[in-house]
PDB file of C-alpha atoms in Angstrom:
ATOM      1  CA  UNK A   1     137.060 -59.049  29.676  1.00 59.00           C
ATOM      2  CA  UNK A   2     135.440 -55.592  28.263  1.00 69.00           C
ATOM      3  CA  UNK A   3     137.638 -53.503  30.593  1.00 73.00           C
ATOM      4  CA  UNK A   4     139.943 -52.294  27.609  1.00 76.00           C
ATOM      5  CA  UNK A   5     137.417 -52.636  24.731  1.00 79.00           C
ATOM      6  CA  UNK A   6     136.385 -49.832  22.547  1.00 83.00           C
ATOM      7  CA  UNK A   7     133.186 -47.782  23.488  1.00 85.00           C
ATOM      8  CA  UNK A   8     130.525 -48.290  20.597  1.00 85.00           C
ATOM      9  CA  UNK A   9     130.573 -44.668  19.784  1.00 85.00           C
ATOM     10  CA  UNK A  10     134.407 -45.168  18.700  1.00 86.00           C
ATOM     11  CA  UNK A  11     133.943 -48.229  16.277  1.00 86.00           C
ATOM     12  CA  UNK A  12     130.355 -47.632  15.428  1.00 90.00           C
ATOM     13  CA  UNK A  13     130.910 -46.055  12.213  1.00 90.00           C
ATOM     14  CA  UNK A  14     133.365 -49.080  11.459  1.00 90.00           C
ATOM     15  CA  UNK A  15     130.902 -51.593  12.244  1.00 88.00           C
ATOM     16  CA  UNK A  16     128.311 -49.877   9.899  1.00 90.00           C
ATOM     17  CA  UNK A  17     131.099 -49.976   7.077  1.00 90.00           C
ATOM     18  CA  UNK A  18     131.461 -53.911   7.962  1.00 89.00           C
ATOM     19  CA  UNK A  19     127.491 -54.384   8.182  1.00 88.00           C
ATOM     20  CA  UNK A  20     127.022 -52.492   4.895  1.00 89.00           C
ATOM     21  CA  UNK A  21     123.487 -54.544   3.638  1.00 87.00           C
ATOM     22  CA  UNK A  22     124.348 -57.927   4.415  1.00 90.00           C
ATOM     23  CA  UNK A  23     121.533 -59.346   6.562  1.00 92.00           C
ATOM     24  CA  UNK A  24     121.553 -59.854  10.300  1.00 93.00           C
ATOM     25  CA  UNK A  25     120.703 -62.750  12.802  1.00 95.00           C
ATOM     26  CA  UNK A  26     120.504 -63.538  16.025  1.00 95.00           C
ATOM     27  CA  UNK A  27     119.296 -65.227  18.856  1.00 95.00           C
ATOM     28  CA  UNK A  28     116.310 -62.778  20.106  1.00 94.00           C
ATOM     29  CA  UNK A  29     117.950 -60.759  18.002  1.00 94.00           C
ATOM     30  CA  UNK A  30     115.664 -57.362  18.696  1.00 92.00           C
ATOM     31  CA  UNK A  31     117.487 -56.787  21.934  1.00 92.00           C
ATOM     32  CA  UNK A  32     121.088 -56.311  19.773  1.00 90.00           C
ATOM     33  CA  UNK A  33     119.182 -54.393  17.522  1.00 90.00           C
ATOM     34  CA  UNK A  34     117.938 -52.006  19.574  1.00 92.00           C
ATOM     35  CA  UNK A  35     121.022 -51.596  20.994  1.00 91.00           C
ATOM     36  CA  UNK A  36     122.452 -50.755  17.854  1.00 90.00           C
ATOM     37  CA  UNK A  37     119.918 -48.880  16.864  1.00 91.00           C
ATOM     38  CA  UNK A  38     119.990 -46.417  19.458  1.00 93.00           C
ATOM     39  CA  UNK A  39     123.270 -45.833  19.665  1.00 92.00           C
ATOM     40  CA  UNK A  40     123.260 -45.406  15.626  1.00 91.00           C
ATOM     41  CA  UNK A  41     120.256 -42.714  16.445  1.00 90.00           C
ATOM     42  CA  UNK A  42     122.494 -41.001  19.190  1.00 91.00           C
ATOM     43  CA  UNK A  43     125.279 -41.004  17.060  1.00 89.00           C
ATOM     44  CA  UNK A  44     123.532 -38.941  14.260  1.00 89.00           C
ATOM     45  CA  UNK A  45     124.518 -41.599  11.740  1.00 88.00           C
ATOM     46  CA  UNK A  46     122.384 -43.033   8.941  1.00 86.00           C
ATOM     47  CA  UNK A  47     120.369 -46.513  10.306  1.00 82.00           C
ATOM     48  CA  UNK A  48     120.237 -48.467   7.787  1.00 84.00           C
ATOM     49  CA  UNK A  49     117.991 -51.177   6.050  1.00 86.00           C
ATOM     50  CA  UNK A  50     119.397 -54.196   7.272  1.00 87.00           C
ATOM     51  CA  UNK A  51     117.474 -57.504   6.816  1.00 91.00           C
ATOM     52  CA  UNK A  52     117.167 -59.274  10.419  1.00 93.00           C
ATOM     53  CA  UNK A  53     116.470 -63.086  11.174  1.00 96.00           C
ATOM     54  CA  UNK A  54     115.867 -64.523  14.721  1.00 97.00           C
ATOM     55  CA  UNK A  55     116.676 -67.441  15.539  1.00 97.00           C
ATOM     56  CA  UNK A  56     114.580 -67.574  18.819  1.00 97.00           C
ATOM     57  CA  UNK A  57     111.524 -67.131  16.644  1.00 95.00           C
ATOM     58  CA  UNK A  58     111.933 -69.276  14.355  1.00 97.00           C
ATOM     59  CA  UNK A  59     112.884 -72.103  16.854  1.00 96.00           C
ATOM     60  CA  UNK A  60     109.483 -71.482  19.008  1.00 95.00           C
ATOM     61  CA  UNK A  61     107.387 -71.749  15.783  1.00 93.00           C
ATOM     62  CA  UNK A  62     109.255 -74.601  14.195  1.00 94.00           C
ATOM     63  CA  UNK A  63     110.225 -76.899  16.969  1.00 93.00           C
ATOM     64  CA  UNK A  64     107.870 -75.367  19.261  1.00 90.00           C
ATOM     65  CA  UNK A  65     107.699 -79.164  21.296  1.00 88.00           C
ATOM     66  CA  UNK A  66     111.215 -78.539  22.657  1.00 90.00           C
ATOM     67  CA  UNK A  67     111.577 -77.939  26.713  1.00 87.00           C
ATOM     68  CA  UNK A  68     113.816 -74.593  26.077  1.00 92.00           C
ATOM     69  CA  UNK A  69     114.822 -72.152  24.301  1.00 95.00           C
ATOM     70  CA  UNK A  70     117.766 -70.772  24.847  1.00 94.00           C
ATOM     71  CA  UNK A  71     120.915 -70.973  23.106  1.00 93.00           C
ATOM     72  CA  UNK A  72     122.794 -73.367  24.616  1.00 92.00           C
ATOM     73  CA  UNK A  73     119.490 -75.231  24.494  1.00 93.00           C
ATOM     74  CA  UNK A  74     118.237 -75.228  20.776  1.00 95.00           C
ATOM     75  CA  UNK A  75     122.451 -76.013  20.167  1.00 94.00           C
ATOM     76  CA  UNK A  76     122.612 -78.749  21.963  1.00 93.00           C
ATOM     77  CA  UNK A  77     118.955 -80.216  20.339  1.00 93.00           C
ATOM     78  CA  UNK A  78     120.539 -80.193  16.870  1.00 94.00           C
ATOM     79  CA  UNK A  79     123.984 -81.333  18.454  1.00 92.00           C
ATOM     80  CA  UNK A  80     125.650 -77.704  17.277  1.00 92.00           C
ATOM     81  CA  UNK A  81     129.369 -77.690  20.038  1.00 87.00           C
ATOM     82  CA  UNK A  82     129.827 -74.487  21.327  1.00 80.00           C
ATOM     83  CA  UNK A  83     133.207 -74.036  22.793  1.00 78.00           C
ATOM     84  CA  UNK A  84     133.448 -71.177  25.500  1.00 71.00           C
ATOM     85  CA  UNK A  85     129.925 -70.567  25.543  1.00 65.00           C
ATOM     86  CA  UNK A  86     128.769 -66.959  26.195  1.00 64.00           C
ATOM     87  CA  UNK A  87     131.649 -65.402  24.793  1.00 76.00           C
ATOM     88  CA  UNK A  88     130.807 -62.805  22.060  1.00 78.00           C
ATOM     89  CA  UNK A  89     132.335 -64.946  19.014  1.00 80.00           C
ATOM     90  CA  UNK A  90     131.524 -68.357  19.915  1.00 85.00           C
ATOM     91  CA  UNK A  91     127.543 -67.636  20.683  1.00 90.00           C
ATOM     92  CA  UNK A  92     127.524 -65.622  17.212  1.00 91.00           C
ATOM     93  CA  UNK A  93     129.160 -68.758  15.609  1.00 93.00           C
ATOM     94  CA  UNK A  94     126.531 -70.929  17.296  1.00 94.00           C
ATOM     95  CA  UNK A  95     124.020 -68.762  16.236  1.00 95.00           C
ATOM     96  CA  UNK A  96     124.834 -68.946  12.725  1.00 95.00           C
ATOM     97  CA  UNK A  97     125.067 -72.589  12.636  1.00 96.00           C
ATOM     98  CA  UNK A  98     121.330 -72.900  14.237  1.00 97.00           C
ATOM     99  CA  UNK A  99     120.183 -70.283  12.051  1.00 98.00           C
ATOM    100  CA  UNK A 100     121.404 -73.177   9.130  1.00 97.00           C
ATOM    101  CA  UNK A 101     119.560 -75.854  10.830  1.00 97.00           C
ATOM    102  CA  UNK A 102     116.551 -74.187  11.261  1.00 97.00           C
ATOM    103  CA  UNK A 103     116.069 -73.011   7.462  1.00 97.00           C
ATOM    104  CA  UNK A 104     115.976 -76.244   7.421  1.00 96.00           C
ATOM    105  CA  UNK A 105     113.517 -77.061   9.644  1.00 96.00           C
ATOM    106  CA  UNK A 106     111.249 -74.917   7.515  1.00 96.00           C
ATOM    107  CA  UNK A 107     112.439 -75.476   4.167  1.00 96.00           C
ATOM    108  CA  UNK A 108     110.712 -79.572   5.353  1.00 95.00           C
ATOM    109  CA  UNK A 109     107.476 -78.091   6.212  1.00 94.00           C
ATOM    110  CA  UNK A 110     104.678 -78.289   3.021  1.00 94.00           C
ATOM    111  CA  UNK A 111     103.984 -75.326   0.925  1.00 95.00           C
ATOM    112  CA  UNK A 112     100.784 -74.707   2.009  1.00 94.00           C
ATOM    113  CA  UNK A 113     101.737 -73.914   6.029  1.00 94.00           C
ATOM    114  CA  UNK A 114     104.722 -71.513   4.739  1.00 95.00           C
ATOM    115  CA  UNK A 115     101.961 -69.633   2.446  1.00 95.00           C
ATOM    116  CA  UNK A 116      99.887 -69.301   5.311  1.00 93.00           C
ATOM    117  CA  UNK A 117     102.581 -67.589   7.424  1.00 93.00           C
ATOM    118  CA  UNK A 118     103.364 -65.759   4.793  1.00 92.00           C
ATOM    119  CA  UNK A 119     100.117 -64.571   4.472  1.00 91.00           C
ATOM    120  CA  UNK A 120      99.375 -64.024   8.024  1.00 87.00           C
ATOM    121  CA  UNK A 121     102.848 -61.500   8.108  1.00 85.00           C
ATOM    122  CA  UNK A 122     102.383 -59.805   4.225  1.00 80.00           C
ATOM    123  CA  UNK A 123     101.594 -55.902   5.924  1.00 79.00           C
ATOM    124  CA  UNK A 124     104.072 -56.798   8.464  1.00 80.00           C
ATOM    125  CA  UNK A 125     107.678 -56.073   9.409  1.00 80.00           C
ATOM    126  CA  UNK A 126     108.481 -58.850  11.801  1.00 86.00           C
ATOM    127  CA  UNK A 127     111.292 -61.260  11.364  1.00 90.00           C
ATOM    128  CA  UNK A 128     111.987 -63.960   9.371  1.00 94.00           C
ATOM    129  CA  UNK A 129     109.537 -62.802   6.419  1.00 93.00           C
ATOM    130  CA  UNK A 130     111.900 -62.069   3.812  1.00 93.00           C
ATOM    131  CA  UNK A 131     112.908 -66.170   4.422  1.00 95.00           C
ATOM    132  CA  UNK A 132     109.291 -67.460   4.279  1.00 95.00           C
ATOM    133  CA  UNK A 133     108.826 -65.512   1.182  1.00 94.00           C
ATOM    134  CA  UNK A 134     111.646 -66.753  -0.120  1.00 95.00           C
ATOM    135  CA  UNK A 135     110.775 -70.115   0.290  1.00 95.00           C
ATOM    136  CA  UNK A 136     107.479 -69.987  -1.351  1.00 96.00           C
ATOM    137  CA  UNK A 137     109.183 -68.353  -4.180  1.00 96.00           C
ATOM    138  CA  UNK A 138     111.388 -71.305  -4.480  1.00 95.00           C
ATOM    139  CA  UNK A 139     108.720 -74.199  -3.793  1.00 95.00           C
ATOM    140  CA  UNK A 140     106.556 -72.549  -6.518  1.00 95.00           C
ATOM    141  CA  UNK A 141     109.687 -72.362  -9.331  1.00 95.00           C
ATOM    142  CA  UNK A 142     110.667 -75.969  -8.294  1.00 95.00           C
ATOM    143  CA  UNK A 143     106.934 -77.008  -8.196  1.00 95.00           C
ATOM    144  CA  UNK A 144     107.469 -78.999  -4.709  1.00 92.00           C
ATOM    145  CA  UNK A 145     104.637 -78.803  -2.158  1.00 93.00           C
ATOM    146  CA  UNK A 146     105.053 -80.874   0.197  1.00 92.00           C
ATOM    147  CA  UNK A 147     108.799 -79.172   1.875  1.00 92.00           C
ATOM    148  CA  UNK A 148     112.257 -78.666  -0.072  1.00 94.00           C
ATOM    149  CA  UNK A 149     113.984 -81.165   1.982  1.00 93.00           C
ATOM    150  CA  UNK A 150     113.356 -83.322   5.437  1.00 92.00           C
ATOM    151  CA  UNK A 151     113.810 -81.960   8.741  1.00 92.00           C
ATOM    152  CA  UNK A 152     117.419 -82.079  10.199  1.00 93.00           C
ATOM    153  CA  UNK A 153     115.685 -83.203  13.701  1.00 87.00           C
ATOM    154  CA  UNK A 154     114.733 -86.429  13.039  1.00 75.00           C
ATOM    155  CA  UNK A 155     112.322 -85.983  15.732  1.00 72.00           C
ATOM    156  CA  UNK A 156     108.618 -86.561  15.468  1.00 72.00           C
ATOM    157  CA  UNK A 157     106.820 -84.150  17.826  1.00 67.00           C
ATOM    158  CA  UNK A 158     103.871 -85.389  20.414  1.00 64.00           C
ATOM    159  CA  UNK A 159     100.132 -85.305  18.732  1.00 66.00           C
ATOM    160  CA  UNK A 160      97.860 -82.714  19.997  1.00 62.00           C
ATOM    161  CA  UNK A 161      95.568 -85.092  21.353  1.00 62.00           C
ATOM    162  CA  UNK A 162      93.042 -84.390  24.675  1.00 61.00           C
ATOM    163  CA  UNK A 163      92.559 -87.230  26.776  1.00 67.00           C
ATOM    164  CA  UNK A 164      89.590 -87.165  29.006  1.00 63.00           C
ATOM    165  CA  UNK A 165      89.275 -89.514  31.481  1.00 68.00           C
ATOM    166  CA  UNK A 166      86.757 -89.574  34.335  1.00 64.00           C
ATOM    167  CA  UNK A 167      82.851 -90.477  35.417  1.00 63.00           C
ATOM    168  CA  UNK A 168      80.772 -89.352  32.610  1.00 62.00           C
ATOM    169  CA  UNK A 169      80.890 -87.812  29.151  1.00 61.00           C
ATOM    170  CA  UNK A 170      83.179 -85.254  28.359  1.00 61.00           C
ATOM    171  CA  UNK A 171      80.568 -82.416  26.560  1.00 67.00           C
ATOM    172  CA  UNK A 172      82.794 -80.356  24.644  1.00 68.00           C
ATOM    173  CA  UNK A 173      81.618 -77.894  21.694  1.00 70.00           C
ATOM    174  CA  UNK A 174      82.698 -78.983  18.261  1.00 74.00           C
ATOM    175  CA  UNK A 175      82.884 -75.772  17.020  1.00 76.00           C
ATOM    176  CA  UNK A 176      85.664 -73.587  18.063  1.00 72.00           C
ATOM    177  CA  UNK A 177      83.613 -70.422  17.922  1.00 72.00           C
ATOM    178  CA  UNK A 178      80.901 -71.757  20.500  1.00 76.00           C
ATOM    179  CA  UNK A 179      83.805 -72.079  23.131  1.00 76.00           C
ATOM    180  CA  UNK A 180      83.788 -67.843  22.983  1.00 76.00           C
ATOM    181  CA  UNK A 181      80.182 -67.162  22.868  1.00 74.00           C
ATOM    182  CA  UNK A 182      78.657 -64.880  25.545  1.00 74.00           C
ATOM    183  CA  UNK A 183      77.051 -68.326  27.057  1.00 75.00           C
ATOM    184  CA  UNK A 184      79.691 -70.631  25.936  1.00 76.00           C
ATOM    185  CA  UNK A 185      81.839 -73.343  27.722  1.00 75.00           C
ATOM    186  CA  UNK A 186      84.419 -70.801  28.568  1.00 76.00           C
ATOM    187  CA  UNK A 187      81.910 -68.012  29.782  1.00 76.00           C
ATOM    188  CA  UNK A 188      80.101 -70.759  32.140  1.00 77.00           C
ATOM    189  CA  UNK A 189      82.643 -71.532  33.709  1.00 74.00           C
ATOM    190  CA  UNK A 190      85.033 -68.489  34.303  1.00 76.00           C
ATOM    191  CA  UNK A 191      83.973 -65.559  36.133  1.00 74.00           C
ATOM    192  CA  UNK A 192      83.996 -62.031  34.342  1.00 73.00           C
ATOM    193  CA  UNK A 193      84.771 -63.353  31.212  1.00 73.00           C
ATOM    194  CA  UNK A 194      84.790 -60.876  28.270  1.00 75.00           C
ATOM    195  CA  UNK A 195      84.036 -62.313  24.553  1.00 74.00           C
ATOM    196  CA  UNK A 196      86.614 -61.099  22.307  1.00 76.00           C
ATOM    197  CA  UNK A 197      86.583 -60.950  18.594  1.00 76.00           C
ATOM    198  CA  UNK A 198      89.932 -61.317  17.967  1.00 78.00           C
ATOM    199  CA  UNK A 199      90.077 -64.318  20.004  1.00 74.00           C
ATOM    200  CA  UNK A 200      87.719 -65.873  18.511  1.00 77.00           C
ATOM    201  CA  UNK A 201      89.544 -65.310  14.742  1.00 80.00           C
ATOM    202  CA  UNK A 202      92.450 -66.611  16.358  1.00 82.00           C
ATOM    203  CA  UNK A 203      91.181 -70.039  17.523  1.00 80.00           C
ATOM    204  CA  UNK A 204      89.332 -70.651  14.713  1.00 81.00           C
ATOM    205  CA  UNK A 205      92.395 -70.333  12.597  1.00 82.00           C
ATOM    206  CA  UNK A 206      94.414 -72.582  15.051  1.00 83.00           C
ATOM    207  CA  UNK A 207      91.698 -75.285  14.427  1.00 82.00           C
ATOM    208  CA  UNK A 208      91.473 -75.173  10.382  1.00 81.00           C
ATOM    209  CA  UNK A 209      95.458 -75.794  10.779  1.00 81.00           C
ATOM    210  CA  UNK A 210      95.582 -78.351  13.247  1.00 78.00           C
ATOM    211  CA  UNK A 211      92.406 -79.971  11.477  1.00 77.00           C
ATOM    212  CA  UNK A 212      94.922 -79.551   8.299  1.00 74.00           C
ATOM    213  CA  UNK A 213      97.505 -81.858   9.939  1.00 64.00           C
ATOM    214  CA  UNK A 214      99.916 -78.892  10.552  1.00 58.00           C
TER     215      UNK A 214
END
């Protein structure tokens, strides 16, 4: 299938010219860009600021309930045909297509959760920020909080309920923090456990946005 294709070195310099600043995506979409990036780096050639989007990320933070994420996977979820799957143009196509459905997915989630991601990824370089930014931009011009439009899924995820059921009462700390203390539930009950600050930050934030309905 690759026997006669071009080496990357060859066309590399072509597929820069083709890039030019359009943004990229893709489905984990550092492993293709390290791949360029290297060979752009071995190449002695200019790397340059390209805009990336993954789709893999976005689908584990936005329909996080679903069994799988791969490809062929999150495709088949929003009903997206691929046709000779695995081959270089179809999965891009595919890609593409998901990467429509799930702007979707976030453009239906309320202002306030897409200002907290923002938020949480403002002194950061990961993917997808340039789109959450975006959005917020938009919500904030249109003056709609509560999502831009509904969710293409049509599914309505399972509730993050805990259901204890045995002899006695269930004594569990109300307070996320007390679950991390040097004598808390966690710290009883697992040996050589370390307290961790950034653990405990982390939880508590979980629980003010599940409290929040998100």
């Amino acid at each position: 299938m690759v026997k006669d294709a071009p080496l990357i070195s060859d066309i590399l310099s072509d597929l820069l010219d083709f890039i030019d600043n359009t943004p990229l995506v893709g489905q984990n979409v550092d492993f293709d860009y390290q791949f360029l990036k290297n060979n752009i780096t071995a190449s002695d050639l200019i790397l340059p600021n390209i805009t990336l989007y993954d789709t893999l990320s976005l689908a584990r933070s936005f329909i996080y309930f679903h069994n799988s994420f791969s490809l062929g996977s999150l495709c088949d979820f929003y009903d997206i045909k691929i046709e000779n799957a695995h081959r270089a143009g179809a999965d891009a196509l595919a890609t593409g297509k998901l990467f429509l459905y799930l702007i979707q997915e976030v453009l239906s989630r309320p202002l306030t959760l897409i200002q907290r991601i923002e938020n949480l990824f403002s002194n950061s370089s990961v993917y997808n920020r340039e789109l959450f930014t975006n959005i917020v931009k938009a919500s904030i011009r249109l003056n709609t909080i509560d999502g831009l439009m509904p969710s293409p899924s049509n599914y309505n995820p399972p509730d993050n309920f805990y259901e204890y059921s045995g002899s006695g009462n269930a004594d569990f700390p109300e307070n996320p923090e007390d679950w991390f203390l040097e004598n808390g539930a966690i710290s009883c009950n697992w040996d050589g456990y370390e307290k961790r600050s950034s653990q405990t930050e982390m939880i508590k934030d979980s629980f003010e946005a599940f409290s929040e309905g998100y």
